[in-house]
Amino acid sequence: MDQEVHFCQKFTNMNYHWVKMEGSFLPAPLNESNEVDHFLVEPKSDHELGNCLRVQDFSRDFGYEIQTNGDAEVDENSFRQNRGLQLGKPSSESKSQGSSRSDTDAFEISELSATMVMEAEFNNTPVERSLTRELFSGLRTRGGCATPFEGNICDTILDNNNIHKFNTNENYLENEKISDENVKGDIVASKLASCSRERRLRKPTRRYIEEFADSKSENNKGRRKPPTKDKYLKVTSTEESNHIRQGFLSEDEPSATECKNVYSSAKICKKYDRRKHQKMWTLTEVMRLVDGIAEYGTGRWTRIKRHLFASSPHRTPIDLRDKWRNLLKASCVNIQNSKGTECKQPHASRPLPKSLLQRVYELANIYPYPKERSPKPVREATPPMYLIESNSLSFNWGRKKYE
DNA sequence: TTTAGGG
DNA sequence: CCCTAAA
């Protein structure tokens, strides 16, 4: 029984916490393993232990599965005939494929599995035998799936960790002047475990958690077709909110690379609430919008967006149009005020420069917003006073004739 | 799919 | 900034 406890505690040290977050379980690193000790120490039966530790459970929850290809299919009997860590081919022959770090999850699952096998091998009690059986039945039954590693899983693990020297290739341990079989196992396993633990100390990042939750919910609910507006971005970053607070006063528009970063993070966070993270229009943005309208006219918001706001992924064509509507209001009010007309001053915290408003006003005359372009066909209507007065414009409005 | 209009 | 209807 002491051996069992010993094994279980060792295993526990390498395990993850499974943290429940928003209804789903996430793997979190384990510094202190006390919380799960009760699962492992002194199990009542083989079955109970198996339920706790089956490989399938890990791979299923990660969305990864563990692969053994055809010729590397593990034969339990031959496996058990090997001693200690001599689980596969010598490391010099082993080849790792696709050992990219981007597949961290799959890698660590495999790593964990291999470590489990090794641990079980060193302690030949019934409990560990059962665990080993469980593990290898899992490896066999779930073949044909995709981890980035092919071939003997243990070889892969060892090779990828650059710890292939641990292969008990008796040479290594003989050089180490260690003969006792159990001590060998403990040393190797503890080295493996420490290697494993190094990478598990990091907490899962927030993005990882969000992605995990998101993908899980998508798997459960099925993929919902995003609304059209999602084609244009939903942004999220702290820089973003700083930018919001700075408003007009800072003209530091996000650079192209920043926009790319924002865009990539925005693609990840699909349910971003723009209302909660509204981005103020900067003066340069407004000027760009005015330029775009001067060039393309109103009602061609998509074109303006494409040509002038290509580097501002957070501005949709609808945003441009809405901003223009607001600009129209602002310019109208200001001009009326400048004429002494009694008009309500907008409580804008950052008033636009008069020159800009003047330009908006002129453009509004050239390209009247559709609403202002007589909703009903009023043929006999006289043009508004402000149009008559703006003689600087060469715009031919309606029925004006050259005489 | 884009635009207009209202909320 | 969002939603919906219409083009």
CSV table of C-alpha atoms (C1' of nucleotides) in Angstrom, one decimal:
chain,number,residue,atom,x,y,z
A,1,MET,CA,0.0,0.0,0.0
A,2,ASP,CA,2.8,2.4,0.6
A,3,GLN,CA,3.9,2.0,-2.9
A,4,GLU,CA,0.5,2.8,-4.1
A,5,VAL,CA,0.4,5.9,-2.1
A,6,HIS,CA,3.8,6.8,-3.3
A,7,PHE,CA,2.8,6.4,-6.9
A,8,CYS,CA,-0.3,8.3,-6.6
A,9,GLN,CA,1.3,11.2,-5.0
A,10,LYS,CA,3.9,11.3,-7.7
A,11,PHE,CA,1.3,11.2,-10.2
A,12,THR,CA,-0.6,13.9,-8.5
A,13,ASN,CA,2.3,16.2,-8.7
A,14,MET,CA,2.2,16.0,-12.4
A,15,ASN,CA,-1.4,16.4,-12.8
A,16,TYR,CA,-3.5,19.4,-13.6
A,17,HIS,CA,-6.1,21.0,-11.5
A,18,TRP,CA,-9.4,20.8,-13.3
A,19,VAL,CA,-10.9,24.1,-12.6
A,20,LYS,CA,-14.6,24.6,-13.2
A,21,MET,CA,-15.2,27.8,-15.0
A,22,GLU,CA,-18.5,28.8,-16.5
A,23,GLY,CA,-19.8,25.3,-16.5
A,24,SER,CA,-16.8,23.7,-18.1
A,25,PHE,CA,-13.6,22.2,-16.7
A,26,LEU,CA,-10.3,23.7,-17.6
A,27,PRO,CA,-6.9,22.3,-17.0
A,28,ALA,CA,-5.0,24.5,-14.6
A,29,PRO,CA,-1.5,23.9,-13.4
A,30,LEU,CA,-1.0,22.3,-10.1
A,31,ASN,CA,1.4,23.6,-7.6
A,32,GLU,CA,-0.1,22.1,-4.6
A,33,SER,CA,-1.8,18.9,-5.2
A,34,ASN,CA,-3.7,18.5,-2.0
A,35,GLU,CA,-7.0,19.2,-3.5
A,36,VAL,CA,-7.1,16.1,-5.6
A,37,ASP,CA,-5.2,13.8,-3.3
A,38,HIS,CA,-8.4,12.3,-2.1
A,39,PHE,CA,-9.0,11.0,-5.5
A,40,LEU,CA,-5.8,9.2,-5.7
A,41,VAL,CA,-4.6,8.1,-2.4
A,42,GLU,CA,-5.7,4.7,-1.3
A,43,PRO,CA,-8.2,4.0,-4.0
A,44,LYS,CA,-10.9,1.5,-3.1
A,45,SER,CA,-10.6,-0.4,-6.3
A,46,ASP,CA,-8.9,-0.6,-9.6
A,47,HIS,CA,-12.0,0.6,-11.2
A,48,GLU,CA,-12.0,3.8,-9.2
A,49,LEU,CA,-8.5,4.6,-10.0
A,50,GLY,CA,-9.1,3.9,-13.6
A,51,ASN,CA,-11.9,6.3,-13.7
A,52,CYS,CA,-9.7,9.0,-12.3
A,53,LEU,CA,-6.9,8.5,-14.6
A,54,ARG,CA,-8.0,7.3,-17.9
A,55,VAL,CA,-6.2,8.8,-20.9
A,56,GLN,CA,-9.5,9.0,-22.8
A,57,ASP,CA,-10.8,11.5,-20.3
A,58,PHE,CA,-7.9,13.8,-20.8
A,59,SER,CA,-7.9,13.6,-24.5
A,60,ARG,CA,-11.6,13.9,-24.8
A,61,ASP,CA,-11.8,17.0,-22.8
A,62,PHE,CA,-8.9,18.6,-24.6
A,63,GLY,CA,-10.4,17.9,-27.9
A,64,TYR,CA,-7.2,16.1,-28.7
A,65,GLU,CA,-6.7,12.4,-29.0
A,66,ILE,CA,-3.7,10.3,-28.7
A,67,GLN,CA,-2.5,8.5,-31.6
A,68,THR,CA,-0.5,5.4,-32.2
A,69,ASN,CA,0.1,4.6,-35.8
A,70,GLY,CA,0.1,1.2,-37.2
A,71,ASP,CA,3.5,-0.2,-36.7
A,72,ALA,CA,3.9,1.5,-33.4
A,73,GLU,CA,0.8,0.0,-32.0
A,74,VAL,CA,1.6,-0.9,-28.5
A,75,ASP,CA,1.6,-4.5,-27.5
A,76,GLU,CA,1.1,-4.7,-23.8
A,77,ASN,CA,2.8,-8.0,-23.4
A,78,SER,CA,6.0,-7.0,-25.2
A,79,PHE,CA,5.8,-3.7,-23.5
A,80,ARG,CA,5.7,-5.2,-20.2
A,81,GLN,CA,8.6,-7.4,-21.0
A,82,ASN,CA,10.8,-4.4,-21.4
A,83,ARG,CA,12.4,-3.1,-18.3
A,84,GLY,CA,12.1,0.3,-16.8
A,85,LEU,CA,12.0,3.0,-19.4
A,86,GLN,CA,13.0,0.9,-22.3
A,87,LEU,CA,9.7,1.5,-23.8
A,88,GLY,CA,10.5,2.0,-27.4
A,89,LYS,CA,13.2,2.3,-29.9
A,90,PRO,CA,16.5,3.7,-28.8
A,91,SER,CA,16.4,7.4,-28.9
A,92,SER,CA,18.9,7.7,-31.6
A,93,GLU,CA,16.4,6.1,-33.9
A,94,SER,CA,13.4,8.0,-32.8
A,95,LYS,CA,12.3,10.8,-35.0
A,96,SER,CA,9.9,13.4,-33.8
A,97,GLN,CA,7.6,14.9,-36.3
A,98,GLY,CA,5.8,18.1,-36.1
A,99,SER,CA,7.1,19.0,-32.7
A,100,SER,CA,5.8,22.5,-32.9
A,101,ARG,CA,5.2,24.2,-29.6
A,102,SER,CA,1.9,25.5,-30.9
A,103,ASP,CA,0.4,22.1,-30.1
A,104,THR,CA,1.2,22.5,-26.5
A,105,ASP,CA,-2.0,20.8,-25.3
A,106,ALA,CA,-1.6,17.7,-27.3
A,107,PHE,CA,2.0,17.6,-26.3
A,108,GLU,CA,1.4,17.8,-22.7
A,109,ILE,CA,-1.3,15.2,-22.8
A,110,SER,CA,1.1,12.8,-24.5
A,111,GLU,CA,3.8,13.7,-22.0
A,112,LEU,CA,1.5,13.0,-19.2
A,113,SER,CA,0.5,9.7,-20.6
A,114,ALA,CA,4.0,8.6,-21.1
A,115,THR,CA,4.9,9.6,-17.7
A,116,MET,CA,2.1,7.6,-16.3
A,117,VAL,CA,3.2,4.5,-18.1
A,118,MET,CA,6.7,4.9,-16.8
A,119,GLU,CA,5.5,5.4,-13.3
A,120,ALA,CA,3.4,2.3,-13.5
A,121,GLU,CA,6.2,0.3,-14.8
A,122,PHE,CA,8.3,0.9,-11.9
A,123,ASN,CA,5.9,-0.1,-9.3
A,124,ASN,CA,4.5,-3.5,-10.1
A,125,THR,CA,1.5,-3.6,-7.8
A,126,PRO,CA,-1.9,-4.6,-9.0
A,127,VAL,CA,-3.2,-1.0,-9.0
A,128,GLU,CA,-0.5,0.1,-11.3
A,129,ARG,CA,-0.9,-2.9,-13.5
A,130,SER,CA,-4.5,-1.9,-13.9
A,131,LEU,CA,-3.6,1.6,-14.7
A,132,THR,CA,-1.2,0.5,-17.3
A,133,ARG,CA,-3.8,-1.7,-18.8
A,134,GLU,CA,-6.2,1.2,-18.8
A,135,LEU,CA,-3.7,3.4,-20.5
A,136,PHE,CA,-2.8,1.1,-23.2
A,137,SER,CA,-6.3,0.0,-24.0
A,138,GLY,CA,-6.9,3.7,-24.3
A,139,LEU,CA,-4.0,4.1,-26.7
A,140,ARG,CA,-5.2,1.2,-28.8
A,141,THR,CA,-8.8,2.0,-29.0
A,142,ARG,CA,-8.5,5.6,-29.8
A,143,GLY,CA,-6.1,5.2,-32.7
A,144,GLY,CA,-6.4,7.1,-36.0
A,145,CYS,CA,-6.6,10.5,-34.4
A,146,ALA,CA,-4.4,13.4,-34.6
A,147,THR,CA,-1.7,14.5,-32.3
A,148,PRO,CA,1.3,16.1,-33.9
A,149,PHE,CA,3.3,13.1,-32.9
A,150,GLU,CA,3.5,9.9,-34.7
A,151,GLY,CA,5.3,6.7,-33.9
A,152,ASN,CA,6.0,5.4,-30.5
A,153,ILE,CA,4.5,7.9,-28.2
A,154,CYS,CA,7.2,7.5,-25.6
A,155,ASP,CA,10.0,7.9,-28.0
A,156,THR,CA,8.3,11.1,-29.2
A,157,ILE,CA,8.0,12.4,-25.7
A,158,LEU,CA,11.5,11.7,-24.8
A,159,ASP,CA,12.9,13.1,-28.0
A,160,ASN,CA,10.9,16.2,-27.9
A,161,ASN,CA,12.0,17.0,-24.4
A,162,ASN,CA,15.6,16.4,-25.1
A,163,ILE,CA,15.6,14.0,-22.3
A,164,HIS,CA,16.2,11.0,-24.4
A,165,LYS,CA,19.2,10.4,-22.3
A,166,PHE,CA,16.9,9.1,-19.7
A,167,ASN,CA,16.2,6.1,-21.9
A,168,THR,CA,17.4,3.2,-19.9
A,169,ASN,CA,19.7,2.1,-22.2
A,170,GLU,CA,21.6,0.5,-19.4
A,171,ASN,CA,24.6,2.6,-20.5
A,172,TYR,CA,23.2,5.7,-19.0
A,173,LEU,CA,22.4,4.4,-15.7
A,174,GLU,CA,25.5,2.4,-15.5
A,175,ASN,CA,27.5,5.5,-16.1
A,176,GLU,CA,25.5,7.0,-13.3
A,177,LYS,CA,26.6,4.1,-11.2
A,178,ILE,CA,23.1,3.2,-10.2
A,179,SER,CA,22.0,-0.3,-10.2
A,180,ASP,CA,18.9,-0.6,-8.1
A,181,GLU,CA,15.9,-0.9,-10.4
A,182,ASN,CA,13.5,1.1,-8.3
A,183,VAL,CA,16.0,3.9,-7.7
A,184,LYS,CA,16.5,4.1,-11.4
A,185,GLY,CA,12.9,4.4,-12.0
A,186,ASP,CA,12.4,7.1,-9.3
A,187,ILE,CA,15.3,9.1,-10.7
A,188,VAL,CA,14.1,8.9,-14.2
A,189,ALA,CA,10.5,9.5,-13.3
A,190,SER,CA,11.3,12.4,-11.1
A,191,LYS,CA,13.4,14.0,-13.8
A,192,LEU,CA,10.6,13.5,-16.2
A,193,ALA,CA,8.2,14.9,-13.7
A,194,SER,CA,10.2,18.0,-13.1
A,195,CYS,CA,10.5,18.6,-16.8
A,196,SER,CA,6.8,18.3,-17.0
A,197,ARG,CA,6.1,20.4,-14.1
A,198,GLU,CA,8.2,23.3,-15.4
A,199,ARG,CA,5.8,23.9,-18.2
A,200,ARG,CA,2.7,23.4,-16.1
A,201,LEU,CA,3.4,26.2,-13.7
A,202,ARG,CA,1.9,28.8,-15.9
A,203,LYS,CA,-1.7,29.6,-15.4
A,204,PRO,CA,-3.9,29.4,-18.3
A,205,THR,CA,-4.2,32.7,-20.0
A,206,ARG,CA,-7.5,34.6,-20.1
A,207,ARG,CA,-7.5,34.2,-23.8
A,208,TYR,CA,-7.0,30.5,-23.5
A,209,ILE,CA,-9.9,30.3,-21.1
A,210,GLU,CA,-12.1,32.3,-23.4
A,211,GLU,CA,-11.2,30.3,-26.4
A,212,PHE,CA,-11.8,27.1,-24.5
A,213,ALA,CA,-15.2,28.3,-23.3
A,214,ASP,CA,-16.0,29.6,-26.7
A,215,SER,CA,-15.1,26.5,-28.6
A,216,LYS,CA,-16.9,24.4,-26.1
A,217,SER,CA,-20.1,26.4,-26.3
A,218,GLU,CA,-19.8,26.4,-30.1
A,219,ASN,CA,-19.5,22.6,-30.0
A,220,ASN,CA,-22.5,22.4,-27.8
A,221,LYS,CA,-24.8,24.8,-29.6
A,222,GLY,CA,-23.6,24.4,-33.1
A,223,ARG,CA,-22.1,27.2,-35.0
A,224,ARG,CA,-24.3,30.2,-35.3
A,225,LYS,CA,-24.0,32.2,-38.4
A,226,PRO,CA,-22.6,35.5,-37.4
A,227,PRO,CA,-24.4,38.6,-38.4
A,228,THR,CA,-23.1,40.6,-41.3
A,229,LYS,CA,-21.7,43.3,-39.2
A,230,ASP,CA,-19.2,40.9,-37.7
A,231,LYS,CA,-17.4,41.1,-40.9
A,232,TYR,CA,-16.1,44.4,-39.6
A,233,LEU,CA,-14.5,44.1,-36.5
A,234,LYS,CA,-15.1,43.9,-32.9
A,235,VAL,CA,-12.1,45.1,-31.1
A,236,THR,CA,-10.6,44.3,-27.7
A,237,SER,CA,-7.5,45.4,-26.1
A,238,THR,CA,-6.4,47.6,-23.3
A,239,GLU,CA,-4.8,49.9,-25.7
A,240,GLU,CA,-8.2,50.3,-27.2
A,241,SER,CA,-9.8,51.5,-24.0
A,242,ASN,CA,-6.9,53.9,-23.4
A,243,HIS,CA,-7.5,55.2,-26.8
A,244,ILE,CA,-11.2,55.8,-26.0
A,245,ARG,CA,-10.3,57.8,-22.9
A,246,GLN,CA,-7.9,59.9,-24.8
A,247,GLY,CA,-10.4,60.9,-27.4
A,248,PHE,CA,-9.6,63.7,-29.8
A,249,LEU,CA,-6.8,65.2,-27.8
A,250,SER,CA,-4.5,62.5,-28.7
A,251,GLU,CA,-4.1,61.9,-32.4
A,252,ASP,CA,-2.1,58.8,-32.1
A,253,GLU,CA,-4.1,56.6,-34.4
A,254,PRO,CA,-3.3,53.0,-34.2
A,255,SER,CA,-0.6,52.0,-36.7
A,256,ALA,CA,-1.1,49.4,-39.3
A,257,THR,CA,0.6,46.8,-37.2
A,258,GLU,CA,-1.4,47.7,-34.2
A,259,CYS,CA,-4.5,47.4,-36.2
A,260,LYS,CA,-3.5,43.9,-37.3
A,261,ASN,CA,-3.0,42.9,-33.7
A,262,VAL,CA,-6.3,44.4,-32.8
A,263,TYR,CA,-7.9,42.6,-35.6
A,264,SER,CA,-6.4,39.2,-34.8
A,265,SER,CA,-7.5,39.5,-31.1
A,266,ALA,CA,-10.8,40.7,-32.2
A,267,LYS,CA,-11.4,37.7,-34.3
A,268,ILE,CA,-10.8,35.6,-31.3
A,269,CYS,CA,-13.2,37.5,-29.1
A,270,LYS,CA,-16.4,37.2,-31.2
A,271,LYS,CA,-18.9,38.3,-28.6
A,272,TYR,CA,-17.2,41.6,-28.1
A,273,ASP,CA,-19.7,44.3,-27.0
A,274,ARG,CA,-18.9,47.5,-28.9
A,275,ARG,CA,-21.3,49.4,-26.9
A,276,LYS,CA,-19.3,48.8,-23.8
A,277,HIS,CA,-16.0,49.7,-25.5
A,278,GLN,CA,-17.0,52.5,-27.7
A,279,LYS,CA,-14.2,54.1,-29.5
A,280,MET,CA,-14.3,57.9,-29.8
A,281,TRP,CA,-13.7,59.4,-33.2
A,282,THR,CA,-10.4,61.1,-33.4
A,283,LEU,CA,-10.0,64.4,-35.3
A,284,THR,CA,-8.0,62.7,-38.0
A,285,GLU,CA,-10.7,60.1,-38.4
A,286,VAL,CA,-13.3,62.8,-38.8
A,287,MET,CA,-11.1,64.6,-41.3
A,288,ARG,CA,-10.6,61.5,-43.2
A,289,LEU,CA,-14.3,60.9,-43.3
A,290,VAL,CA,-14.9,64.4,-44.6
A,291,ASP,CA,-12.3,63.8,-47.2
A,292,GLY,CA,-13.9,60.6,-48.2
A,293,ILE,CA,-17.3,62.2,-48.6
A,294,ALA,CA,-15.7,65.0,-50.6
A,295,GLU,CA,-14.3,62.4,-52.9
A,296,TYR,CA,-17.0,59.8,-53.1
A,297,GLY,CA,-20.1,61.6,-51.8
A,298,THR,CA,-22.5,60.4,-49.2
A,299,GLY,CA,-24.2,57.1,-49.5
A,300,ARG,CA,-21.1,55.3,-50.5
A,301,TRP,CA,-20.0,54.3,-47.1
A,302,THR,CA,-18.6,51.0,-48.1
A,303,ARG,CA,-16.4,52.6,-50.6
A,304,ILE,CA,-15.2,55.2,-48.2
A,305,LYS,CA,-14.5,52.6,-45.7
A,306,ARG,CA,-12.5,50.5,-48.2
A,307,HIS,CA,-10.4,53.4,-49.4
A,308,LEU,CA,-9.9,55.6,-46.4
A,309,PHE,CA,-10.6,53.4,-43.4
A,310,ALA,CA,-8.9,50.2,-44.5
A,311,SER,CA,-6.5,50.6,-41.6
A,312,SER,CA,-9.3,51.2,-39.1
A,313,PRO,CA,-11.0,47.9,-38.8
A,314,HIS,CA,-13.2,49.1,-36.0
A,315,ARG,CA,-15.0,51.5,-38.2
A,316,THR,CA,-17.8,50.0,-40.2
A,317,PRO,CA,-19.5,51.7,-43.1
A,318,ILE,CA,-22.5,52.2,-40.8
A,319,ASP,CA,-20.3,53.8,-38.3
A,320,LEU,CA,-19.1,56.3,-41.0
A,321,ARG,CA,-22.6,57.1,-41.9
A,322,ASP,CA,-23.7,57.5,-38.3
A,323,LYS,CA,-20.8,59.8,-37.7
A,324,TRP,CA,-21.7,61.8,-40.8
A,325,ARG,CA,-25.2,62.2,-39.5
A,326,ASN,CA,-23.8,63.5,-36.2
A,327,LEU,CA,-21.5,65.8,-38.0
A,328,LEU,CA,-24.4,67.3,-39.9
A,329,LYS,CA,-26.2,68.0,-36.8
A,330,ALA,CA,-23.1,69.6,-35.2
A,331,SER,CA,-22.3,71.7,-38.2
A,332,CYS,CA,-25.8,73.0,-38.5
A,333,VAL,CA,-26.0,74.0,-34.9
A,334,ASN,CA,-22.7,75.7,-34.8
A,335,ILE,CA,-23.3,77.6,-37.9
A,336,GLN,CA,-26.6,78.8,-36.6
A,337,ASN,CA,-24.9,79.9,-33.5
A,338,SER,CA,-22.3,81.8,-35.4
A,339,LYS,CA,-25.2,83.6,-37.0
A,340,GLY,CA,-26.6,84.5,-33.7
A,341,THR,CA,-29.6,82.2,-34.1
A,342,GLU,CA,-30.9,80.9,-30.8
A,343,CYS,CA,-30.0,77.3,-30.8
A,344,LYS,CA,-29.1,74.7,-28.3
A,345,GLN,CA,-25.4,74.3,-27.9
A,346,PRO,CA,-24.5,70.6,-28.1
A,347,HIS,CA,-22.9,69.4,-24.9
A,348,ALA,CA,-20.0,68.0,-26.8
A,349,SER,CA,-17.0,67.7,-24.5
A,350,ARG,CA,-14.7,68.0,-27.5
A,351,PRO,CA,-16.0,70.6,-29.9
A,352,LEU,CA,-15.0,70.3,-33.4
A,353,PRO,CA,-12.9,73.0,-35.0
A,354,LYS,CA,-15.0,75.5,-36.8
A,355,SER,CA,-13.1,75.0,-40.0
A,356,LEU,CA,-14.0,71.4,-40.0
A,357,LEU,CA,-17.6,72.2,-39.3
A,358,GLN,CA,-17.6,74.7,-42.0
A,359,ARG,CA,-16.3,72.0,-44.4
A,360,VAL,CA,-18.9,69.6,-43.2
A,361,TYR,CA,-21.5,72.2,-43.9
A,362,GLU,CA,-20.3,72.8,-47.4
A,363,LEU,CA,-20.1,69.1,-48.1
A,364,ALA,CA,-23.6,68.7,-46.7
A,365,ASN,CA,-24.7,71.2,-49.3
A,366,ILE,CA,-22.9,69.4,-52.1
A,367,TYR,CA,-23.9,65.9,-51.0
A,368,PRO,CA,-27.0,66.3,-49.1
A,369,TYR,CA,-27.8,63.5,-46.9
A,370,PRO,CA,-30.7,61.5,-48.4
A,371,LYS,CA,-33.1,62.5,-45.7
A,372,GLU,CA,-32.6,66.1,-46.5
A,373,ARG,CA,-33.1,65.5,-50.2
A,374,SER,CA,-36.8,66.1,-50.3
A,375,PRO,CA,-38.4,62.9,-49.1
A,376,LYS,CA,-41.5,63.8,-51.1
A,377,PRO,CA,-41.1,65.1,-54.7
A,378,VAL,CA,-41.6,68.7,-53.9
A,379,ARG,CA,-41.0,70.2,-57.3
A,380,GLU,CA,-42.1,73.7,-56.3
A,381,ALA,CA,-40.1,73.9,-53.2
A,382,THR,CA,-37.6,76.7,-52.9
A,383,PRO,CA,-34.1,75.8,-51.8
A,384,PRO,CA,-33.3,76.5,-48.2
A,385,MET,CA,-31.9,79.9,-47.3
A,386,TYR,CA,-28.5,78.6,-46.4
A,387,LEU,CA,-28.1,77.1,-49.9
A,388,ILE,CA,-28.9,80.4,-51.5
A,389,GLU,CA,-26.4,82.2,-49.4
A,390,SER,CA,-23.5,79.9,-50.0
A,391,ASN,CA,-22.6,81.4,-53.3
A,392,SER,CA,-19.1,80.0,-53.1
A,393,LEU,CA,-20.4,76.6,-54.2
A,394,SER,CA,-20.7,75.8,-57.9
A,395,PHE,CA,-23.4,73.3,-57.2
A,396,ASN,CA,-26.4,73.5,-59.5
A,397,TRP,CA,-29.3,72.8,-57.2
A,398,GLY,CA,-32.6,71.8,-58.7
A,399,ARG,CA,-34.2,74.2,-61.1
A,400,LYS,CA,-31.6,76.9,-61.2
A,401,LYS,CA,-31.1,77.9,-64.7
A,402,TYR,CA,-28.3,79.7,-66.4
A,403,GLU,CA,-29.5,82.9,-67.8
B,1,DT,C1',-25.0,43.0,-49.7
B,2,DT,C1',-25.5,47.8,-48.9
B,3,DT,C1',-28.0,51.8,-47.4
B,4,DA,C1',-31.4,54.5,-44.9
B,5,DG,C1',-33.8,55.5,-41.0
B,6,DG,C1',-35.2,55.1,-36.3
B,7,DG,C1',-34.2,53.8,-31.5
C,1,DC,C1',-23.9,51.9,-31.5
C,2,DC,C1',-27.8,48.7,-32.7
C,3,DC,C1',-31.8,46.9,-35.3
C,4,DT,C1',-34.6,46.5,-39.2
C,5,DA,C1',-36.6,47.3,-43.6
C,6,DA,C1',-35.9,48.3,-48.3
C,7,DA,C1',-33.3,48.6,-52.4
